[in-house]
Amino acid sequence: MAEPLRHPEEAPIGPVLRPPLARRFGPWWRFWFGLSLCGLLLFVVGLLIPLWAGIGSWGVGIPHVWGFGIANYAWWIGIANGASLFAAILVLRQHNLRTAINRFAEAIAVAAVFAAALYPVVHLGRPFSSYWMFPYPATTGLWPQFLSPLTWDFWAILSHLLVTTTFWYVGLVPDLATLRDKAKNRPLKRFYCLLALGWRGSIRQWAFHQRAHRLTALTVIPMLFVMQSAVAFMFASTLVPDWHSTRQALTLTVSAFESGLAAILVMAHLLRRGLSLQGHIDDLDIDLLGRLLAANALVAMYLFAGGIFLGLLDDPVAQAALLDRLTGPYSSLFWIASLLTIVAPLPLLWRKVRHEPWLAVAVGIAVLAGTWLERVSLVVGGLPAERIGLLRANYSPTAAEWILLLGSAGLVLFFMLGFARLLPTISLYETRHDQHAGRAA
Amino acid sequence: MTAWLGAFESPETLVSAIRSLRADGHHVEAYSPFPIDEIIEVMDYDTQSVAKAALIAAAFGSVLMLAALYYTGVVAYPLDVGARPIFSLAGAVCSTIIVTILWAALGALAAFLKGAHLPRLNHPVFEFEHFESLHDGTFFLEVHAGSGLTGGTLSKLGAVWVRALT
Amino acid sequence: MDRTDRLWRGLSESEELAVQREFPMLAEAARLDRRLAMKLLGASAALAAAAACERKPGSKPSAARGTHFGDYARPVTYATTLEQSGVPIPVLVETVNGWPIKIDGNPAWGTGGSSAITQAQLLDFYNPLRLTRPLLRGKPARPAAVEEALSRLARGGGRGVHILRPPTSNIAVLRAAERAAAALPDAQIHEWAPILPEAPFDPAPGSRSILCIGADFLGPGPHQAESAAAWAAWRGGSDDRRHRQLFVAECVPTLTGARADRRLRLAPRDLLQLAHEGGRGALARRLGLPDVDQVLIGRELQDDGAGDLLPLVAALRRGEVETLIVLGGNPAYDAPADLDFAAAMKHAGSVIVLADTLNETAGGAGMLIPEASQLERWGEYRRGGNRLLSQPLAGTKVRRWSAEEILDRLAGTAETAQPAWMKAVHEQAFAAGGESGAAADATETGVSVRSDDLPDGLILVFRPDASVWDGAHADNPWLQELPDPISKLVWGNAATVASSTAGTLGLENGDIVAIESAGRRIEAPIWVLPGQAGGTVALPLGYGRAVAGLGSDIGINAYRLRTARHPWYAPCTVAKTEGRAVPISTELHHPLAEDVPARRMSRRDEAEQPAFYRQQSESGQHQWGMVIDLDACIGCSACTVACQAENNIPVVGPEEVARGREMHWLRIDRYWRGDTDDPGIDFMPVPCMHCETAPCEPVCPVGATVHSSEGLNQMVYPRCIGTRTCANNCPYKVRRFNWFDYQEEAPRSEQSLNPRVSVRERGVMEKCTYCVQRIEAVHAGDKEGPVRTACQQACPTEAITFGDLADPDSDVARKRASPRNYALLGGLNLAPRTTYLARREEDGDG
């Protein structure tokens, strides 16, 4: 009688395979999961408040018609973009370098896109009619207005959601098959079975899979640039002096990548400790992440200096708008954001800092906070304040907006914890493949 | 009996077995827990179709988008929107590029599913109860019976054990 | 143009508390009473309930909500007369199915313009708290009880009967009062009002320079529209080159001072002295005033007597009053504080009050009689040598009384108030032949100036309020939400001081101070008002009412310090307290990214400036446009309320206004010009510009705002999903958003809505539409042309001109060709259809 040849607990995939198959997780995970459920509840409450009472329950008004709603949306979508970019780069690189961590990088991207995608719907005055942005033959005969950057943004979000999910899913299929075969829990087994689509692991399937995985990764990269530009165009194509700048797309794209990398860095360190994946997320990966983040900060520094320099040389209206942003009521947001996104990652240029987990996590969190402040500074601080004599701050976020922000973080946490619980956080087949390629080399 | 299934311990033995069987003109199918570049080269599938499908889908998507913009703006319900042109290529650039990329990704996905013959939840090889050991690092080789092929052939090529599939 | 003049809208940042700046929400939540929100909500519930009681027999609700187009009836316009503070104002009232929906001035009597208060009086008719039945000792009674009580009094001979009525020009009332006085020889009739209106502006023929000492004829009051029209005519039209000069001496900035060619800021003592000299004495010379052709002296500087209240209160306190009958007015609230009328009323044997809603005086009544609305009465008013007639526009099943009815009952006659001349109802006026003996409107032949001896130190200046006047309109939500033309304060008042006074006393906007005068003390928040004379504290009257429907507990009651001896200027002391409550002002809302939005042009520049406007003519279609003449705009805000009435614009309440969410489609921006301490004032009405290359249109993702072939920027309410990106892209900030369901939360009686304008729901953007419903009504033949927008119709000085730009002979096309014409934010090249004519400025200071 034939017997199974290898023991399933053997390295290298053991530590990665064990968590999804485990019957139950430890107290720490349950604590964080419980917290994320609270966050999810906050999210639901945060969604319901404006739906029930009206958008007036947020602190928005004239002229600050967009507040946290759009700032948080831009922040989450930036994280999603940056994480996707890193994942796509990993997939497209040479074979003999570790690419396996693209799995959780892309998971962060998917979670962040979900958190982001609801904001543009919920911030509407009449969210139940938001489907009008989709072109379908309506009885009114009306179609969406394609000149509007918000329509471009609609397509951008839709596309980002689908492309990111496709990329992630294509990478997941072989591992879903592994879980399908290994899982003991019947409903879970059925779940994996359906998603795995009957993957057998034949060479034919592998050939097409590799090609498709690389191709989808290839499509992700230009999509990210255009998508983030579409978000920037929502601002840049208006008449608002501070927003009406061709540099907007560049600035937002660079800080988006930075926030995505920071999210991955934080997540990587957490996974290393939480799931003991030091063997899989090894020092090379951490090093790479740290260096990328530092490099990104240098680019951001260039853009920051260039932005101020060119802004001061601009026409008087734009100049005054820039000065408003730098010295007005919301200037503290701008300066703290710049500090956190440009100066904070610079220590990562030193190897020691990169490999010190708490420092790296601190830098990552700082960058995330900095990019959030930068978005808020853009949305709120960029709008025209009084030009003569007095700058008046008349936007301040209400409890409903904070609840939704915390709730969206709770949603992402929930998703990531679920991901860690149910799916292999590192790509199993790629780990094996890298090991094989490493031995052959 | 339709096919012989052999289990191999290492990818190298699998590769040489495949090479010799193919040299003999047999139709083989191999299974592995991770993609092995040498075998993929040997098997020589037409994976270009994925890229071709993506390209065709992208072209189709962009034409469709531009046509939709033209139709809705000029034919179906032209409106004076701030005295802007009713069809503007500059205004179409952003959403067309985005949608093009979307179509490309979906085209690649479709081509992948088609080429990999997925979804197919049942397959004779799943009847074999130890097929699951694939995920523990076993490599399988499936060759159709006939033209003088026996289980011994596979053993000689390096299979650790051989089974007959019905 | 004086390029060194800078325009600014509010005082500098340092004068606002850091807390207010960083956490405006907290500050407002601390100040504003939650009860107010509840009251508004409660009033809405009462609205819904009470409106149902009021039904005209056989009438159907009008089709403003929903699509009951089958019920639509063409609006019918009636001419009638409203009376404010005893002054008759001829109006045209548009009604639908018998329900009045819009009040405007009657063009037969001038420009057809009106004042903000006249426009807002529509809501008084629909006030849900209007009394519907008499109250006897607090309990509802039958109308017969009133008739019985009055007949009993009629038989009594009038001993111990004192009647108090406000001044009126209603001939029926005056005649009935004579008859009652004859029938009840022992009765005494008193006449009293807290504020007598300013005389109308009436320039002597040929006078080219006028000195105004405290006479705010362009300011709030019943004569505002009439005076503004007369002033505009005196000053000359846009093509007129006549040289007119207006000098204004005042201590608190007013609308008249804003339009002065030279404004003198004087302390009250100097004002009085100047008035004593007749404007031509030593003080005038010292101030550099030339000899003028005419001098006008303000009402508050005149010695108009303390009114008839003193003898009445004395009689009350002596216990001589058995029956006190109050025929309107609210003396328990606005009588001089030293008389303490509310307490004195208690000495009367019985009190009968005629009032339309429950108010402070009605609260002390033994019998409360509901008063008929002005829109429900016949009447004949005296105006100069003419007669104005009023007719009822709405019948009602509810039995209400008018003052003349009650006087007639007391006189023992049983006539109903339908005089024989109702045949002449279609002619609104006829020459007053044969009527003699009646005094004409008092014209200033000789005035006696007050001889107040004002000591050194702070002087408290009482002012009527542009919104609530003397407090009568405190329950009118349109007026409460209307920003004061100068200070832009809403939903309340504040004690205003000059910056120098604030500096001396160490005060900031929002500090609560204790003001003491004549042994009485109140607390009020401070508001720094540039242009006010130092050493004065100005307090608008009419707020702080205790019983005024939704106007209760709003603002500070200045009447508590107002005495019979010092009704206008009183010595006072001010002490800072620990409290803070920043009044709500809209002055900083809707900022524009423009250095000089409101322009002025000197006559020399005007002569030299070429006009660049090129006439455009489309294919025979109308091309609507609007020109607003800043030289004619006085800032009275009648257009704002007219727009609100015409377009069913909701009232949002103080908390929402504090967040910048007021819904007025047409706003009046007020700019201070020049010096921080004594600046000039520019007013700028800002409606939607209807830009030809509108920036708001291409950014809407669903195409809810598009452009019509006639040049209108259209807002399609059913298509709007509320992204608000159009509001972002509008540089003029004219777009308004329904952040909450404002119409639901503070609903108006459905009959009061304009059926031609849809009511917007929550989450929908709205803005000025150039009154597209009127344009379409004229197109459809439903209304007679020419098309006039509501704001154009309401403006007393005809500052707003609207019409067809494609017609080279139209007024608007000609005005656009004027050298004074400019576009706001013109550098953005948006080609707005709404343009402005720069204000004329004499070479010198404005």
XYZ file of C-alpha atoms in Angstrom, chain C residues 363-738:
376
model
C -49.809 86.121 30.211
C -51.242 88.572 32.699
C -54.652 88.705 31.077
C -57.873 87.618 32.643
C -59.418 87.490 29.215
C -57.316 86.936 26.157
C -58.930 87.715 22.845
C -57.316 86.365 19.663
C -56.451 89.142 17.262
C -57.256 88.938 13.580
C -54.304 88.878 11.271
C -53.652 91.879 9.104
C -54.322 89.711 6.090
C -57.799 88.942 7.354
C -59.134 92.423 7.899
C -60.813 95.219 6.130
C -59.203 98.556 6.807
C -58.633 102.056 5.657
C -55.387 103.763 6.462
C -54.240 107.277 6.266
C -50.970 107.988 4.554
C -50.167 111.598 4.040
C -53.067 112.965 2.097
C -54.000 109.562 0.729
C -55.967 106.557 1.838
C -54.798 102.995 1.639
C -57.236 100.151 1.782
C -56.789 96.652 3.092
C -58.909 93.654 2.361
C -59.052 90.168 3.791
C -57.242 87.607 1.695
C -58.101 84.560 3.693
C -61.254 83.701 5.452
C -61.095 81.488 8.419
C -63.495 79.558 10.536
C -61.735 80.767 13.613
C -63.363 83.737 15.237
C -60.890 86.516 15.793
C -61.323 90.125 16.620
C -59.755 93.328 15.443
C -59.158 96.422 17.521
C -61.877 98.402 15.820
C -64.366 95.652 16.439
C -63.695 95.707 20.128
C -63.887 99.476 20.262
C -67.118 99.304 18.352
C -68.489 96.808 20.843
C -67.506 99.076 23.641
C -69.206 101.904 21.852
C -72.282 99.770 21.790
C -72.555 99.418 18.092
C -73.046 96.050 16.547
C -71.512 96.851 13.177
C -69.181 94.416 11.723
C -66.035 95.785 10.209
C -67.182 96.084 6.666
C -67.517 99.708 5.829
C -69.484 101.044 2.958
C -66.504 101.843 0.839
C -65.737 98.193 0.154
C -66.980 98.871 -3.298
C -63.756 100.712 -3.919
C -61.676 97.709 -3.052
C -60.143 97.373 -6.479
C -58.789 100.818 -6.376
C -56.224 100.854 -3.757
C -56.131 104.530 -3.223
C -58.204 107.539 -3.908
C -57.693 111.169 -3.091
C -58.753 112.134 0.358
C -61.424 114.584 -0.585
C -63.653 115.753 2.165
C -61.816 114.260 5.037
C -60.756 117.031 7.275
C -59.543 117.477 10.708
C -57.409 114.421 10.651
C -53.795 115.170 11.157
C -51.569 114.265 8.271
C -48.414 112.281 8.786
C -46.144 114.367 10.905
C -43.623 116.081 8.734
C -40.668 117.658 10.242
C -41.571 121.255 10.385
C -40.037 121.936 13.675
C -38.595 119.319 15.948
C -37.654 119.748 19.496
C -34.471 118.032 20.408
C -34.108 116.139 23.620
C -32.318 117.818 26.407
C -30.626 114.798 27.836
C -27.828 115.660 30.091
C -25.433 112.849 29.502
C -22.653 112.566 32.030
C -19.159 111.417 31.274
C -18.552 107.777 31.105
C -20.121 104.975 29.182
C -23.381 105.662 27.460
C -25.807 102.881 26.729
C -27.410 103.335 23.324
C -30.671 101.580 22.596
C -31.356 100.678 19.001
C -34.272 99.098 17.204
C -33.291 95.832 15.638
C -33.258 95.157 11.901
C -34.783 91.744 12.429
C -37.236 91.938 15.283
C -37.763 95.711 15.311
C -39.099 96.304 18.792
C -39.563 92.661 19.674
C -42.793 92.112 17.782
C -41.122 89.754 15.330
C -39.102 87.706 17.770
C -41.166 84.648 16.899
C -40.533 84.939 13.191
C -37.885 82.379 12.211
C -37.010 84.103 8.947
C -36.193 87.279 10.775
C -34.315 85.560 13.561
C -32.154 83.817 11.019
C -31.665 86.912 8.886
C -28.202 88.314 9.583
C -28.237 91.845 10.906
C -27.086 94.004 7.998
C -24.156 95.544 9.850
C -23.063 93.076 12.486
C -24.275 89.924 10.711
C -25.483 88.519 13.986
C -28.272 85.967 13.907
C -30.516 84.386 16.504
C -29.807 86.917 19.155
C -28.288 90.251 19.957
C -25.145 91.448 21.629
C -23.914 94.591 23.284
C -21.722 96.210 20.672
C -18.751 98.352 21.531
C -16.047 100.123 19.604
C -12.617 98.557 19.455
C -11.231 101.344 21.577
C -13.778 100.729 24.295
C -13.135 97.008 24.126
C -9.461 97.653 24.441
C -9.921 99.923 27.433
C -12.148 97.479 29.239
C -10.150 94.444 28.166
C -13.026 92.826 26.341
C -13.168 90.377 23.486
C -15.956 89.129 21.288
C -18.082 86.858 23.385
C -17.115 88.091 26.838
C -20.193 88.430 28.975
C -20.425 91.746 30.752
C -22.757 93.076 33.375
C -24.331 96.347 32.267
C -25.769 98.490 34.970
C -27.910 101.519 34.387
C -30.240 103.367 36.707
C -29.917 100.721 39.330
C -30.801 97.842 37.023
C -28.464 95.173 35.814
C -28.381 92.764 32.947
C -25.715 90.536 31.464
C -24.945 90.556 27.811
C -22.230 89.232 25.491
C -19.932 91.742 23.853
C -19.466 92.170 20.133
C -16.850 94.546 18.821
C -18.283 96.704 16.055
C -15.914 98.780 13.956
C -17.237 102.253 13.327
C -18.979 102.628 16.638
C -18.169 105.656 18.703
C -15.941 105.126 21.673
C -17.527 105.288 25.082
C -20.791 103.765 23.940
C -22.398 100.406 24.420
C -25.153 99.759 21.902
C -27.823 97.204 22.638
C -30.524 96.277 20.151
C -34.044 96.075 21.528
C -36.496 93.305 20.969
C -34.715 90.222 22.246
C -34.717 88.295 25.462
C -38.419 87.724 25.345
C -39.863 85.288 27.797
C -43.010 84.256 25.972
C -42.532 84.401 22.220
C -42.906 80.943 20.743
C -39.643 79.972 19.178
C -38.265 83.405 19.914
C -38.294 82.843 23.654
C -35.046 83.135 25.552
C -33.146 84.333 22.542
C -30.794 87.196 23.107
C -30.755 89.850 25.799
C -33.699 91.932 26.890
C -32.552 95.527 26.618
C -35.909 96.832 27.768
C -34.939 95.891 31.291
C -32.572 98.836 31.317
C -34.660 101.235 29.292
C -36.346 103.905 31.365
C -38.938 106.486 30.494
C -36.461 109.232 31.123
C -33.658 107.765 29.022
C -35.244 105.768 26.283
C -32.350 106.117 23.857
C -29.220 107.195 25.634
C -28.605 106.221 29.215
C -25.518 106.397 31.379
C -24.245 102.981 32.332
C -21.366 101.027 33.733
C -19.943 97.839 32.363
C -18.142 95.144 34.289
C -16.606 92.048 32.852
C -17.856 88.744 34.200
C -16.382 85.298 33.956
C -18.849 84.003 31.438
C -18.422 83.624 27.709
C -20.995 83.141 25.009
C -19.903 84.050 21.520
C -22.795 85.434 19.513
C -23.398 83.788 16.170
C -22.310 85.908 13.256
C -22.232 85.022 9.595
C -19.701 87.703 8.727
C -16.908 85.222 8.106
C -18.962 82.623 6.314
C -18.493 81.880 2.634
C -15.123 83.518 2.144
C -14.022 84.581 -1.309
C -10.479 84.338 -2.546
C -10.446 87.918 -3.741
C -8.817 91.023 -2.374
C -11.420 93.585 -3.318
C -14.726 91.937 -4.093
C -16.802 95.073 -3.640
C -15.392 97.777 -5.807
C -15.824 101.477 -5.853
C -15.173 103.785 -8.713
C -14.743 107.504 -8.674
C -16.656 109.618 -11.145
C -13.476 110.571 -12.900
C -12.525 106.964 -13.460
C -16.007 106.220 -14.578
C -15.760 108.868 -17.253
C -12.449 107.530 -18.463
C -13.096 103.816 -18.259
C -13.956 102.172 -21.539
C -16.573 99.485 -21.538
C -15.448 96.138 -22.888
C -18.710 94.323 -22.853
C -19.659 92.938 -26.202
C -23.269 92.282 -26.861
C -23.946 88.658 -27.508
C -26.984 87.493 -29.361
C -27.950 83.874 -29.586
C -30.473 82.397 -31.939
C -33.449 84.340 -30.791
C -33.452 82.787 -27.367
C -33.485 84.732 -24.196
C -30.148 84.971 -22.456
C -30.828 85.774 -18.857
C -28.475 87.959 -16.910
C -28.449 90.078 -13.811
C -26.674 93.265 -12.864
C -26.454 94.361 -9.256
C -25.745 98.021 -8.718
C -23.605 98.376 -5.627
C -24.199 102.075 -5.733
C -27.876 101.481 -5.069
C -27.651 98.600 -2.627
C -28.211 99.724 0.936
C -27.816 96.297 2.539
C -31.367 96.106 3.869
C -31.610 92.348 3.107
C -35.173 92.504 1.782
C -33.958 90.490 -1.195
C -32.678 87.752 1.098
C -36.033 87.255 2.769
C -37.900 87.614 -0.512
C -35.792 84.832 -1.970
C -36.436 82.713 1.087
C -40.157 83.236 0.761
C -40.282 82.617 -2.967
C -38.129 79.510 -3.038
C -39.278 77.648 0.063
C -35.866 77.941 1.675
C -35.778 76.304 5.094
C -34.734 77.839 8.362
C -31.948 75.871 10.002
C -31.697 77.254 13.512
C -28.838 78.818 15.486
C -26.661 75.746 15.886
C -26.571 75.076 12.201
C -25.925 78.725 11.349
C -23.008 78.649 13.759
C -21.589 75.833 11.644
C -21.931 77.916 8.505
C -24.887 75.995 7.200
C -27.385 78.779 6.739
C -29.504 78.244 3.664
C -30.007 81.724 2.239
C -29.507 81.449 -1.500
C -28.828 85.143 -1.757
C -26.541 86.492 0.889
C -25.409 90.029 1.553
C -21.696 90.217 2.196
C -20.700 93.161 4.285
C -17.141 94.439 3.913
C -15.428 96.907 6.142
C -13.264 99.221 4.136
C -10.075 100.814 5.281
C -9.318 101.769 8.829
C -9.925 99.141 11.485
C -11.451 101.559 13.923
C -13.661 103.679 11.710
C -14.059 101.907 8.393
C -16.402 102.432 5.509
C -18.961 99.768 4.718
C -19.654 98.027 1.422
C -22.565 95.720 0.822
C -22.542 93.059 -1.805
C -25.505 90.805 -2.519
C -24.202 87.492 -3.831
C -26.604 85.237 -5.713
C -25.544 82.449 -8.039
C -23.433 83.893 -10.821
C -24.758 81.470 -13.441
C -21.340 81.294 -15.001
C -21.300 80.476 -18.673
C -18.341 78.167 -18.128
C -19.522 77.097 -14.741
C -16.880 75.257 -12.717
C -19.549 73.488 -10.695
C -21.053 71.673 -13.646
C -18.347 69.351 -15.001
C -17.389 68.043 -11.582
C -20.746 66.498 -10.786
C -20.412 62.735 -11.316
C -24.086 62.210 -12.087
C -24.723 65.352 -14.083
C -27.090 66.926 -11.584
C -26.046 70.427 -12.513
C -26.058 71.416 -16.157
C -26.566 74.491 -18.258
C -29.726 75.585 -19.998
C -29.845 77.050 -23.477
C -31.005 80.324 -21.954
C -27.892 80.618 -19.841
C -29.146 79.344 -16.512
C -27.017 77.079 -14.387
C -29.573 74.460 -13.490
C -29.679 72.423 -10.323
C -31.560 69.191 -10.795
C -32.741 68.161 -7.343
C -33.915 64.620 -8.085
C -30.585 63.731 -9.689
C -28.315 65.077 -6.973
C -26.684 62.402 -4.830
C -24.906 64.865 -2.605
C -21.189 64.542 -3.333
C -20.898 68.289 -2.722
C -18.039 68.577 -5.112
C -19.882 71.345 -6.939
C -19.825 73.349 -3.726
C -16.083 72.831 -3.563
C -15.642 74.119 -7.046
C -17.824 77.160 -6.723
C -15.445 80.014 -5.972
C -18.309 82.270 -4.964
C -19.582 79.780 -2.391
C -23.184 80.280 -3.412
C -24.222 76.673 -3.182
C -26.209 75.425 -0.231
C -26.573 71.883 0.953
C -29.328 70.180 2.916
